[in-house]
Short mmCIF file of C-alpha atoms and ligand atoms in Angstrom, two decimals:
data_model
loop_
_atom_site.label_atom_id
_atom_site.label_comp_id
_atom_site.label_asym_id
_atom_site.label_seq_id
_atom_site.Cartn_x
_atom_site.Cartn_y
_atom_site.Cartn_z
CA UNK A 130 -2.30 -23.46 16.63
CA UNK A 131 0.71 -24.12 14.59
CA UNK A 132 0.47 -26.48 11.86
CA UNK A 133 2.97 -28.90 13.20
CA UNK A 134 0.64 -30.01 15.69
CA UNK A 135 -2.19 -30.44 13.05
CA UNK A 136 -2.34 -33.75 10.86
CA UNK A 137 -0.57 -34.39 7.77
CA UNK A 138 -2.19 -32.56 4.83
CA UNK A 139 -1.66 -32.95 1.11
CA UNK A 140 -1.60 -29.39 -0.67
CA UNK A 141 -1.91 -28.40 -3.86
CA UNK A 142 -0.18 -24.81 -4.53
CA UNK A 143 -0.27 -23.67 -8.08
CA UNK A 144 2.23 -21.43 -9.34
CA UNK A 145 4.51 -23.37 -7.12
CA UNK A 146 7.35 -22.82 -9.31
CA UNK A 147 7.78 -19.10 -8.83
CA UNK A 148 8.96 -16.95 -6.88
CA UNK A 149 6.48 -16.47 -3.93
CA UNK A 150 5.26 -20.10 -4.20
CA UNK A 151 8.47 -21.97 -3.93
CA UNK A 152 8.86 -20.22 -0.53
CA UNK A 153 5.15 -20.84 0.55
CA UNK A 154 6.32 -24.47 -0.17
CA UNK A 155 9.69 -24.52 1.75
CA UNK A 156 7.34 -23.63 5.10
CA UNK A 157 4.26 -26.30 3.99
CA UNK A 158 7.31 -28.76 3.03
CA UNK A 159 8.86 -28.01 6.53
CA UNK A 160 5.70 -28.30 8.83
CA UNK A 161 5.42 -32.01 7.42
CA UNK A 162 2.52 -31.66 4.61
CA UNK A 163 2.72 -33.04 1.17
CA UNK A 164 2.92 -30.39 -1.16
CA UNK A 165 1.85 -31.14 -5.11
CA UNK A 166 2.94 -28.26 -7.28
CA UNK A 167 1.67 -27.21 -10.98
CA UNK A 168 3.24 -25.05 -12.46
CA UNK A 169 3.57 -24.26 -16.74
CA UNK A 170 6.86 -22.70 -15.76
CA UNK A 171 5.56 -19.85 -17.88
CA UNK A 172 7.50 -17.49 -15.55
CA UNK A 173 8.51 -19.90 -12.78
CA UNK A 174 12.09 -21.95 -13.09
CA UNK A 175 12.99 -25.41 -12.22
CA UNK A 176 15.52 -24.07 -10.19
CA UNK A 177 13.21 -22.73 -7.56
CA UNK A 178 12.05 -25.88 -6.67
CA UNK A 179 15.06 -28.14 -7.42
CA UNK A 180 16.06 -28.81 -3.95
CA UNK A 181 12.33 -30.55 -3.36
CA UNK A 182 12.54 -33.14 -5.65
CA UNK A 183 14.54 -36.02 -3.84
CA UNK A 184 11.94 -35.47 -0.87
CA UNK A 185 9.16 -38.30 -1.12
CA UNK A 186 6.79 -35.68 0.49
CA UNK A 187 6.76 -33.48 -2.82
CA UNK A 188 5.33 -33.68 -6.80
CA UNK A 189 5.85 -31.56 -9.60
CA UNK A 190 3.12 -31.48 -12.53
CA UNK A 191 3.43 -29.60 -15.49
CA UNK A 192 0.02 -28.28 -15.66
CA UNK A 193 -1.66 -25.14 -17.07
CA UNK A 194 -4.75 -23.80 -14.73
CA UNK A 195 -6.65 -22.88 -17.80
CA UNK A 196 -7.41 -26.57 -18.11
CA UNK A 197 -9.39 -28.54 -15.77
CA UNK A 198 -7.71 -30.52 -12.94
CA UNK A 199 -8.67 -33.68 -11.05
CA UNK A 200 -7.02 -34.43 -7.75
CA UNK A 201 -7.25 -35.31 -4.46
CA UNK A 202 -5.99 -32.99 -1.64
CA UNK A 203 -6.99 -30.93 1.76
CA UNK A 204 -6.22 -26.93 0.65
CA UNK A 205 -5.63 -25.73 -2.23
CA UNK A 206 -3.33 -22.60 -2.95
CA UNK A 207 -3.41 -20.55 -5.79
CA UNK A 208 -0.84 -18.53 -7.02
CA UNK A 209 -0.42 -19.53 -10.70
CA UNK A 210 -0.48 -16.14 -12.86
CA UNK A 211 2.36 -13.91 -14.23
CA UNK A 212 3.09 -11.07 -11.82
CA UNK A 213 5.45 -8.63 -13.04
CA UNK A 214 4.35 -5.78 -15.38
CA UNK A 215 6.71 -6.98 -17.74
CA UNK A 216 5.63 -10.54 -17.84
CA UNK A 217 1.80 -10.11 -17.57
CA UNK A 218 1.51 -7.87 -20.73
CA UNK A 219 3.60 -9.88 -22.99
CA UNK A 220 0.88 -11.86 -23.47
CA UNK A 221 -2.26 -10.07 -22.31
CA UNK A 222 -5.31 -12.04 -23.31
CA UNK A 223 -3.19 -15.58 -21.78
CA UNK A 224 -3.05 -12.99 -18.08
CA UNK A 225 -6.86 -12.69 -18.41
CA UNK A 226 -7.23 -15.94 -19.09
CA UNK A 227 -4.80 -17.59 -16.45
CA UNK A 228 -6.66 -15.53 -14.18
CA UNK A 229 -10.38 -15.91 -14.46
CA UNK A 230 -10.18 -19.58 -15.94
CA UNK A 231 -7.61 -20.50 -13.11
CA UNK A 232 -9.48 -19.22 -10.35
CA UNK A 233 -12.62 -20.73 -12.03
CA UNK A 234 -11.14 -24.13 -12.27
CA UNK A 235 -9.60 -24.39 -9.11
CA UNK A 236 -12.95 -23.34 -7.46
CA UNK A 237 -14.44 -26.22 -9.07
CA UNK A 238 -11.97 -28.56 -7.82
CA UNK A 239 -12.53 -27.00 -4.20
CA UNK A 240 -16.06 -27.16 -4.56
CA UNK A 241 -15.77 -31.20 -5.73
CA UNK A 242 -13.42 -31.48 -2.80
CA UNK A 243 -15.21 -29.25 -0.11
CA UNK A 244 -11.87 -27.90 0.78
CA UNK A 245 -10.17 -24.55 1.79
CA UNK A 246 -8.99 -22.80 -1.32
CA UNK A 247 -6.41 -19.89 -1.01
CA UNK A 248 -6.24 -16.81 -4.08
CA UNK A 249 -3.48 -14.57 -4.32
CA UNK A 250 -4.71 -11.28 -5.09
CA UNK A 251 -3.00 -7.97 -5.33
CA UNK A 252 -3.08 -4.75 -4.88
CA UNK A 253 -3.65 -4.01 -8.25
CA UNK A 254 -7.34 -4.58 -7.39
CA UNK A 255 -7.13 -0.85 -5.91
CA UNK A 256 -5.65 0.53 -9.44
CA UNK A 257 -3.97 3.83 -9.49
CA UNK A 258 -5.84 4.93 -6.08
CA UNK A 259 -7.72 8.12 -4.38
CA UNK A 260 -8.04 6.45 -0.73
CA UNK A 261 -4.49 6.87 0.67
CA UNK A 262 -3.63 4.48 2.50
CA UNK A 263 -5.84 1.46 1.04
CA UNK A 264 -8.41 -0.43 3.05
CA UNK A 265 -10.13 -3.59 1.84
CA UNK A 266 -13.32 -1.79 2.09
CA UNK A 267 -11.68 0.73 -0.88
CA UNK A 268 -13.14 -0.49 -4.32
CA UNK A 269 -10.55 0.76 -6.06
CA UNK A 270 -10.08 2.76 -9.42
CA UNK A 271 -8.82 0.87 -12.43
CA UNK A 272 -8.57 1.97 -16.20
CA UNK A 273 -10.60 -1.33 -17.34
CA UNK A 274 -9.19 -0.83 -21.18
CA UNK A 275 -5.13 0.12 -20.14
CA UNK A 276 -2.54 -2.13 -20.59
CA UNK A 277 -2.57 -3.32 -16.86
CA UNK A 278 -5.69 -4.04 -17.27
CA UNK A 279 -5.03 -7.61 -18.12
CA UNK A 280 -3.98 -8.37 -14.74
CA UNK A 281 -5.99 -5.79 -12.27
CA UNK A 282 -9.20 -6.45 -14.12
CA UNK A 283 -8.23 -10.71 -14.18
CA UNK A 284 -7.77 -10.81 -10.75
CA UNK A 285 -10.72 -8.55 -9.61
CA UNK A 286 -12.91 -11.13 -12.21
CA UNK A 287 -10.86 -13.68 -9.94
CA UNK A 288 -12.25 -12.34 -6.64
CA UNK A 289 -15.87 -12.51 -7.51
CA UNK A 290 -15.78 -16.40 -8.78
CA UNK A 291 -14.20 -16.37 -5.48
CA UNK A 292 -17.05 -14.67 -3.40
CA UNK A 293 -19.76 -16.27 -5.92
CA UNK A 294 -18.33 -19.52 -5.16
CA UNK A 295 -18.49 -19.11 -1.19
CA UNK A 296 -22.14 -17.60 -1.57
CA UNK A 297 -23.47 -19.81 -4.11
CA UNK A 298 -21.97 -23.01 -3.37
CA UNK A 299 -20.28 -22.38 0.77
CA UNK A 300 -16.78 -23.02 -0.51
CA UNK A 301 -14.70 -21.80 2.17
CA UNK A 302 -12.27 -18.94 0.70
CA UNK A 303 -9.65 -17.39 1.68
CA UNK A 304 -8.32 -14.01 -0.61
CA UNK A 305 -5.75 -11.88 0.29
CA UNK A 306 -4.45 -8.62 -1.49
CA UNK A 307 -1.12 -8.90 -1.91
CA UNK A 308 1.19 -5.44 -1.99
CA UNK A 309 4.69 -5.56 -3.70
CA UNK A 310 6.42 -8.17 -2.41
CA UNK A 311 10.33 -8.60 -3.25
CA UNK A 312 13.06 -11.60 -2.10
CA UNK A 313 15.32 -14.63 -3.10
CA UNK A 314 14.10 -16.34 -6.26
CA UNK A 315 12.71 -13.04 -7.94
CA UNK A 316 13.07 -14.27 -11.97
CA UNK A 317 16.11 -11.92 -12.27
CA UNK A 318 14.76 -10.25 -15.50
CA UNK A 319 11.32 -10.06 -14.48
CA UNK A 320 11.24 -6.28 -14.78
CA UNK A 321 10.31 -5.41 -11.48
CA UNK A 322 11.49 -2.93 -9.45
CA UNK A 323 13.49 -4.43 -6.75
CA UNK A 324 14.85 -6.72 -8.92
CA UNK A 325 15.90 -4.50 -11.28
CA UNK A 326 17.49 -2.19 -9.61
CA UNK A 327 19.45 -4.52 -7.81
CA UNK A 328 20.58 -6.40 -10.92
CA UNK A 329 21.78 -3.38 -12.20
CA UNK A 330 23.43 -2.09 -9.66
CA UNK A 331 25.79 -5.50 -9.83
CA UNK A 332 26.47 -5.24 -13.06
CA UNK A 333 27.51 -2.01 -12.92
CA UNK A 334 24.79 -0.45 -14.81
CA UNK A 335 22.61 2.72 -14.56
CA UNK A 336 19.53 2.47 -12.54
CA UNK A 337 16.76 2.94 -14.30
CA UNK A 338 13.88 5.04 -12.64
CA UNK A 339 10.43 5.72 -14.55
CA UNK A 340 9.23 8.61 -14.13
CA UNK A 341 10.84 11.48 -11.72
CA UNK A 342 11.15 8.81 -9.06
CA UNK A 343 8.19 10.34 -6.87
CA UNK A 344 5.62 7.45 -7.02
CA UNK A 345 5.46 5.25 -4.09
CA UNK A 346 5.77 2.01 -3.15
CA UNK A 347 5.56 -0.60 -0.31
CA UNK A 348 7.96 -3.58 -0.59
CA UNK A 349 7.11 -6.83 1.84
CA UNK A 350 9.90 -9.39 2.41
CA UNK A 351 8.85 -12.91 1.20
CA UNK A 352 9.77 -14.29 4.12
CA UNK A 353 6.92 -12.19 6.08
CA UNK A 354 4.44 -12.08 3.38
CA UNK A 355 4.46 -16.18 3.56
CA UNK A 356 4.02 -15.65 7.24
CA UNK A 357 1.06 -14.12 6.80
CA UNK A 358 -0.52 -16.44 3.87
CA UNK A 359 -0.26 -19.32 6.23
CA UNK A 360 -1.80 -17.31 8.97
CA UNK A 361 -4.71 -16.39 7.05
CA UNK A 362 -5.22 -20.11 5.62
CA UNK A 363 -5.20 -21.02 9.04
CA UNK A 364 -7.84 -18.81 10.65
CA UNK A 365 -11.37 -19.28 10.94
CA UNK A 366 -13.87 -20.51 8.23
CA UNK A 367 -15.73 -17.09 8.64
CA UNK A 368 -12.61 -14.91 7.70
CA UNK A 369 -12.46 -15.06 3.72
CA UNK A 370 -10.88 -11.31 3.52
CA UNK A 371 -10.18 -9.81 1.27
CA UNK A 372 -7.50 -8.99 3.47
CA UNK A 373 -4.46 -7.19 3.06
CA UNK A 374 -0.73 -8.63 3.06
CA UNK A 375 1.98 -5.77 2.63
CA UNK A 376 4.45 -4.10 4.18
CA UNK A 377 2.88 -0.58 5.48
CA UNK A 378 6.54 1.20 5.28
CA UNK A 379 5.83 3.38 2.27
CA UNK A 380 8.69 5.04 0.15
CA UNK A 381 9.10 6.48 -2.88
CA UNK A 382 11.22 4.62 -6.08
CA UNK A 383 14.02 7.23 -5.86
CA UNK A 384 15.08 6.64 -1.80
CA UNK A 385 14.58 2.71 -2.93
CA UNK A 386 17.25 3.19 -5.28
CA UNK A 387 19.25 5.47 -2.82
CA UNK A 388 19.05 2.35 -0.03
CA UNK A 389 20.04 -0.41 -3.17
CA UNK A 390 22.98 1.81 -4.39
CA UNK A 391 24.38 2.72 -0.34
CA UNK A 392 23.63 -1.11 0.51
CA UNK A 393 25.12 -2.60 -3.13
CA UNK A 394 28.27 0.06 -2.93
CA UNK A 395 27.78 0.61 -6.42
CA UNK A 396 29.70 3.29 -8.25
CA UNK A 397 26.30 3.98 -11.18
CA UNK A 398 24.07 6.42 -11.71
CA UNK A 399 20.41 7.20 -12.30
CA UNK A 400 19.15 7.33 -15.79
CA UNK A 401 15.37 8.37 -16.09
CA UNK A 402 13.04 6.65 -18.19
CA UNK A 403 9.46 7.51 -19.22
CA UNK A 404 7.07 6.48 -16.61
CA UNK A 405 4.71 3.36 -17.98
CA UNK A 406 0.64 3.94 -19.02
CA UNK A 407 -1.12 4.06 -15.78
CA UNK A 408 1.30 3.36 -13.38
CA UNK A 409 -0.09 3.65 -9.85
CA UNK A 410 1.33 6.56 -8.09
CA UNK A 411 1.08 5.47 -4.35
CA UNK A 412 0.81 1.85 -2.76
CA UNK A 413 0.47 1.52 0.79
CA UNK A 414 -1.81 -1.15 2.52
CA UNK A 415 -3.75 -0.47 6.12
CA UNK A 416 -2.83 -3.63 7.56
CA UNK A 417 -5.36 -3.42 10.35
CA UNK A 418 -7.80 -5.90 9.07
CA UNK A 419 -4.57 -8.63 9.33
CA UNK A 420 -3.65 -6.99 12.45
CA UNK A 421 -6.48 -7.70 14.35
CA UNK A 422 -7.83 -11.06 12.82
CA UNK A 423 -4.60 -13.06 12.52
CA UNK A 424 -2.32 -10.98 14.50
CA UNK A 425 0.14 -10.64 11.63
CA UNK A 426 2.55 -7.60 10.48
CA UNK A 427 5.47 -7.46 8.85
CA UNK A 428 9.03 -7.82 11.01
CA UNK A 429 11.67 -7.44 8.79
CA UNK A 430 12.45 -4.11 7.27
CA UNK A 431 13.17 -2.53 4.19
CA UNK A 432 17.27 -2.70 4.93
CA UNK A 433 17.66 -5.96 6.00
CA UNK A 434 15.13 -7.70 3.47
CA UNK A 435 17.20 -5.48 0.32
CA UNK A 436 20.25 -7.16 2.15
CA UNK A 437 19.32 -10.51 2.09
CA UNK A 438 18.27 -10.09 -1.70
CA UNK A 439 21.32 -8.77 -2.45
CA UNK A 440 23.06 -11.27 -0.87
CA UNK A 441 20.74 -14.16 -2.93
CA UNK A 442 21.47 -12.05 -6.33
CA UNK A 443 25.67 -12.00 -5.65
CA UNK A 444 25.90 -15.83 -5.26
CA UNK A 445 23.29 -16.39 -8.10
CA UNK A 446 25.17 -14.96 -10.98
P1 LIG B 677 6.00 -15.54 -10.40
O1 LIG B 677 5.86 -15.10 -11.82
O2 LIG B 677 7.36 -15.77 -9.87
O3 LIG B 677 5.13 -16.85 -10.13
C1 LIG B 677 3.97 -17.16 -10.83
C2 LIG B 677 4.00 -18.66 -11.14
O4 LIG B 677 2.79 -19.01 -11.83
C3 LIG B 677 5.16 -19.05 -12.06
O5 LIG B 677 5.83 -20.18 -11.55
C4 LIG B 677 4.48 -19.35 -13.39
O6 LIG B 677 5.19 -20.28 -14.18
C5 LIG B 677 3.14 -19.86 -12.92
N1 LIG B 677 2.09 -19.73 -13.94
C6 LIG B 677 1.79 -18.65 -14.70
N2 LIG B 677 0.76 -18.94 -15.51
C7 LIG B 677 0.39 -20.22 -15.25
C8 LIG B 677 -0.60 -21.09 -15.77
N3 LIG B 677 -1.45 -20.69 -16.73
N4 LIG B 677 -0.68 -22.34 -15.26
C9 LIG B 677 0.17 -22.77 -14.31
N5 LIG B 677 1.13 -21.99 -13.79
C10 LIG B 677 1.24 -20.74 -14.25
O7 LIG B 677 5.23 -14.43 -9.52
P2 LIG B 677 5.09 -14.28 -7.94
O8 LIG B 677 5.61 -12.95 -7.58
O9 LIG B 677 5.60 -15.48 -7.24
O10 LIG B 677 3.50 -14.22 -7.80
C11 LIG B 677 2.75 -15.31 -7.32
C12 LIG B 677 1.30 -14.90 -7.18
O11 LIG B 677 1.19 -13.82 -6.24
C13 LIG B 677 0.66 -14.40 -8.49
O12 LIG B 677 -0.67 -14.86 -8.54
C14 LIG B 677 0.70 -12.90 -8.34
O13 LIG B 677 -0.33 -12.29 -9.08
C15 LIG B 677 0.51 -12.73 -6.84
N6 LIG B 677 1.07 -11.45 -6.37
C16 LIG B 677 2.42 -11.27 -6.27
C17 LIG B 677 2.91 -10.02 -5.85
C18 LIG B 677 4.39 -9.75 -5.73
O14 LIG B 677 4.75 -8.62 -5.46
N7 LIG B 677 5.28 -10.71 -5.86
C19 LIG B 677 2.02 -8.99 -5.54
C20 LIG B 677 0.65 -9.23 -5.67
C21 LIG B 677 0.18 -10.46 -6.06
N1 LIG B 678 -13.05 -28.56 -12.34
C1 LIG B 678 -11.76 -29.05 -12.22
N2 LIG B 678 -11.53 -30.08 -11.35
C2 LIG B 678 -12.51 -30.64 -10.61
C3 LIG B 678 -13.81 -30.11 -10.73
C4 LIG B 678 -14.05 -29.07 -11.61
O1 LIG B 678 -10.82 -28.56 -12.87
O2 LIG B 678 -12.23 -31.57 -9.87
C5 LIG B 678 -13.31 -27.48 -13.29
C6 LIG B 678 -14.38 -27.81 -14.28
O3 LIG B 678 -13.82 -28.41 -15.43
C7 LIG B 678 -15.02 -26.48 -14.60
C8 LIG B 678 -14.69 -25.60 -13.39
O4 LIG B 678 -13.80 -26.35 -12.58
O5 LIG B 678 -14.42 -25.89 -15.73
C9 LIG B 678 -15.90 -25.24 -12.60
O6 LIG B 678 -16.50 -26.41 -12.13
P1 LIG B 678 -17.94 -26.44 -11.45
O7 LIG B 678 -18.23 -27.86 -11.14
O8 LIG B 678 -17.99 -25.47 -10.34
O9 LIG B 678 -18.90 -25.86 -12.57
P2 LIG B 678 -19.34 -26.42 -13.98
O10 LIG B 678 -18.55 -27.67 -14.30
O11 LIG B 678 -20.78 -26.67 -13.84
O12 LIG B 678 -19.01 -25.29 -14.90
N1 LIG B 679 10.09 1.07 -11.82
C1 LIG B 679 11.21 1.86 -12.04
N2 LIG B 679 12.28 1.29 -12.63
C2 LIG B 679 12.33 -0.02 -12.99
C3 LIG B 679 11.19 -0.83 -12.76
C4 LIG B 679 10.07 -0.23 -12.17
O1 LIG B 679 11.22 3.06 -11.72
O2 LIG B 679 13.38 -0.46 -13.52
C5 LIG B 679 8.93 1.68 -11.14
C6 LIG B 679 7.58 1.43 -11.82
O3 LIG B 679 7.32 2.43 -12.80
C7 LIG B 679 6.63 1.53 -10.64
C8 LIG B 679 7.44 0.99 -9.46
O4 LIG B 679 8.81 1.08 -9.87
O5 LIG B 679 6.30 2.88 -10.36
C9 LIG B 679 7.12 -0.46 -9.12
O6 LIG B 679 7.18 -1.21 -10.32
P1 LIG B 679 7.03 -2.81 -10.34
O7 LIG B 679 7.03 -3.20 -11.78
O8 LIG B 679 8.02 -3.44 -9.45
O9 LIG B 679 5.61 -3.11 -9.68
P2 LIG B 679 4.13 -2.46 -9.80
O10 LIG B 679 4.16 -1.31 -10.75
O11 LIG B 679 3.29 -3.57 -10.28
O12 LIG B 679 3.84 -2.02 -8.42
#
């Protein structure tokens, strides 16, 4: 049942300030809840949420998830933690911790609360994989001493509080594994691919491809991966996934810089840099599990979604 039929909820989404959960807050915002959002605006911006703060129905609070919290709401959402290679290893040991003591104190505040408690996961849980595509049922193969290890290893640690949590104490979970996901509002210097490319490409610069260009990807729109984190908040208490959110279209980082320069117009070239430690070299999720439970999938493609971003990059410089 859509939420606008259901009752008024307050919601607390952490990370609220970013890039993913300002847009999980437009749709909460805009199906009448109360949304509270803290955010350390570590990588977030004020901007993201700027247009929110004359409505009565929304609260920012500069908080930091490594330190407790004591509120009162319905759901909780939580999406606080660095996600762009870039950002996450600047400051390693603060990834790990925003991770594991985020997930651990935001548990506790679900368990106080006996409410529904979202985590956004990745697909970083499946490392650099064998099992092509991936399945939740895939354990995945991470380097636990790497550099990314930080953030895969964080937000596996993440996943069992969460299952130890439901188990131990019957707090009702909800964890999906989030693939690449890419939209208006990425932090423009983030590092990451799409955003990268595309910021390059109107400047006028090179793009800037690691490695020979032949590892793959699978880029989600915002718009549809939001779709499907409300879907899966909204299902039934028995379905705590892990479940997978992504968009299944797979292609490599060289055509993804072939569609940004044809769809961009730009007049730059491709300048090859050396591919990162342990950088994955395929992504794609088996979206069945989401398929079948929630009846979600992805509807806009890789074309149009690269348009739209383009279109949000032109008019933000
Ligand atoms: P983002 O960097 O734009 O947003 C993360 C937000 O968390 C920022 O507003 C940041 O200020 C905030 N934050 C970081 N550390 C914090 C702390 N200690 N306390 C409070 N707030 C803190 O990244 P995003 O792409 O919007 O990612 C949101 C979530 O989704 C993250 O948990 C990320 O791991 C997950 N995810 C994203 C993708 C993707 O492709 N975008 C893929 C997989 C998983
Ligand atoms: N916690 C919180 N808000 C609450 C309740 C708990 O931030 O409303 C934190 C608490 O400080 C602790 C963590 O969540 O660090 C886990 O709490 P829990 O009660 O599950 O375990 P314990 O306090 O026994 O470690
Ligand atoms: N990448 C690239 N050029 C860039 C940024 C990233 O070729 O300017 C590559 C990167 O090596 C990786 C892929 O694009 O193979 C996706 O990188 P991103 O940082 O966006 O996400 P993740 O590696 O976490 O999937």
């Amino acid at each position: 049942m859509p939420r606008l039929h259901q009752s008024r909820k307050r919601i607390l989404v952490t990370g609220g300030a970013g890039f993913l959960g300002s847009h999980l807050i437009d749709r909460l915002i805009a199906q009448g809840h109360e949304v509270i959002c803290a955010d350390n605006l570590y990588t977030g911006a004020k901007r993201n949420i700027e247009h929110l703060h004359a409505n009565p129905r929304f609260e920012f609070l500069r908080h930091d998830v490594c330190n407790p919290l004591k509120l009162e709401v319905d759901e909780i959402f939580n999406l606080a933690c660095p996600a762009s290679p870039v950002h996450y290893q600047h400051n390693p040991v603060l990834t790990t911790k925003t991770s594991v003591l985020g997930a651990l104190n935001m548990l506790g505040l679900a368990r106080r609360l006996r409410c529904r408690i979202f985590q956004a996961s990745t697909s970083e849980v499946y490392g650099d994989p064998e099992v092509h595509p991936q399945r939740e049922d895939y354990w995945g193969h991470v380097n636990p001493v790497g550099v990314r290890a930080c953030y895969d290893e964080g937000k596996r640690c993440a996943e069992t509080l969460f299952f130890d949590y439901h188990r131990q104490h019957g707090v009702d979970i909800k964890v999906a594994r989030i693939f690449n996901t890419y939209g208006p509002r990425m932090h423009r210097m983030d590092g990451r691919v799409v955003s990268n490319f595309i910021t390059q490409a109107l400047r006028g610069d090179d793009l800037t491809i690691y490695g020979d260009g032949t590892q793959t990807r699978s880029f989600c729109y915002s718009d549809d991966l939001v779709e499907g984190i409300l879907r899966l908040m909204d299902s039934s208490s028995q379905v705590t996934g892990p479940v997978n959110l992504g968009n299944p279209d797979e292609f490599t980082v060289l055509s993804l810089a072939e569609q940004v320069l044809k769809l961009t117009g730009a007049r730059v070239r491709i300048r090859h840099l050396p591919l990162p430690e342990d950088d994955p070299r395929q992504r794609r999720p088996d979206i069945s599990l989401a398929r079948s439970t929630f009846g979600w999938e992805p509807a806009i493609d890789l074309a149009e979604g690269l348009s739209r971003t383009i279109a949000y990059f032109r008019n933000a410089s």
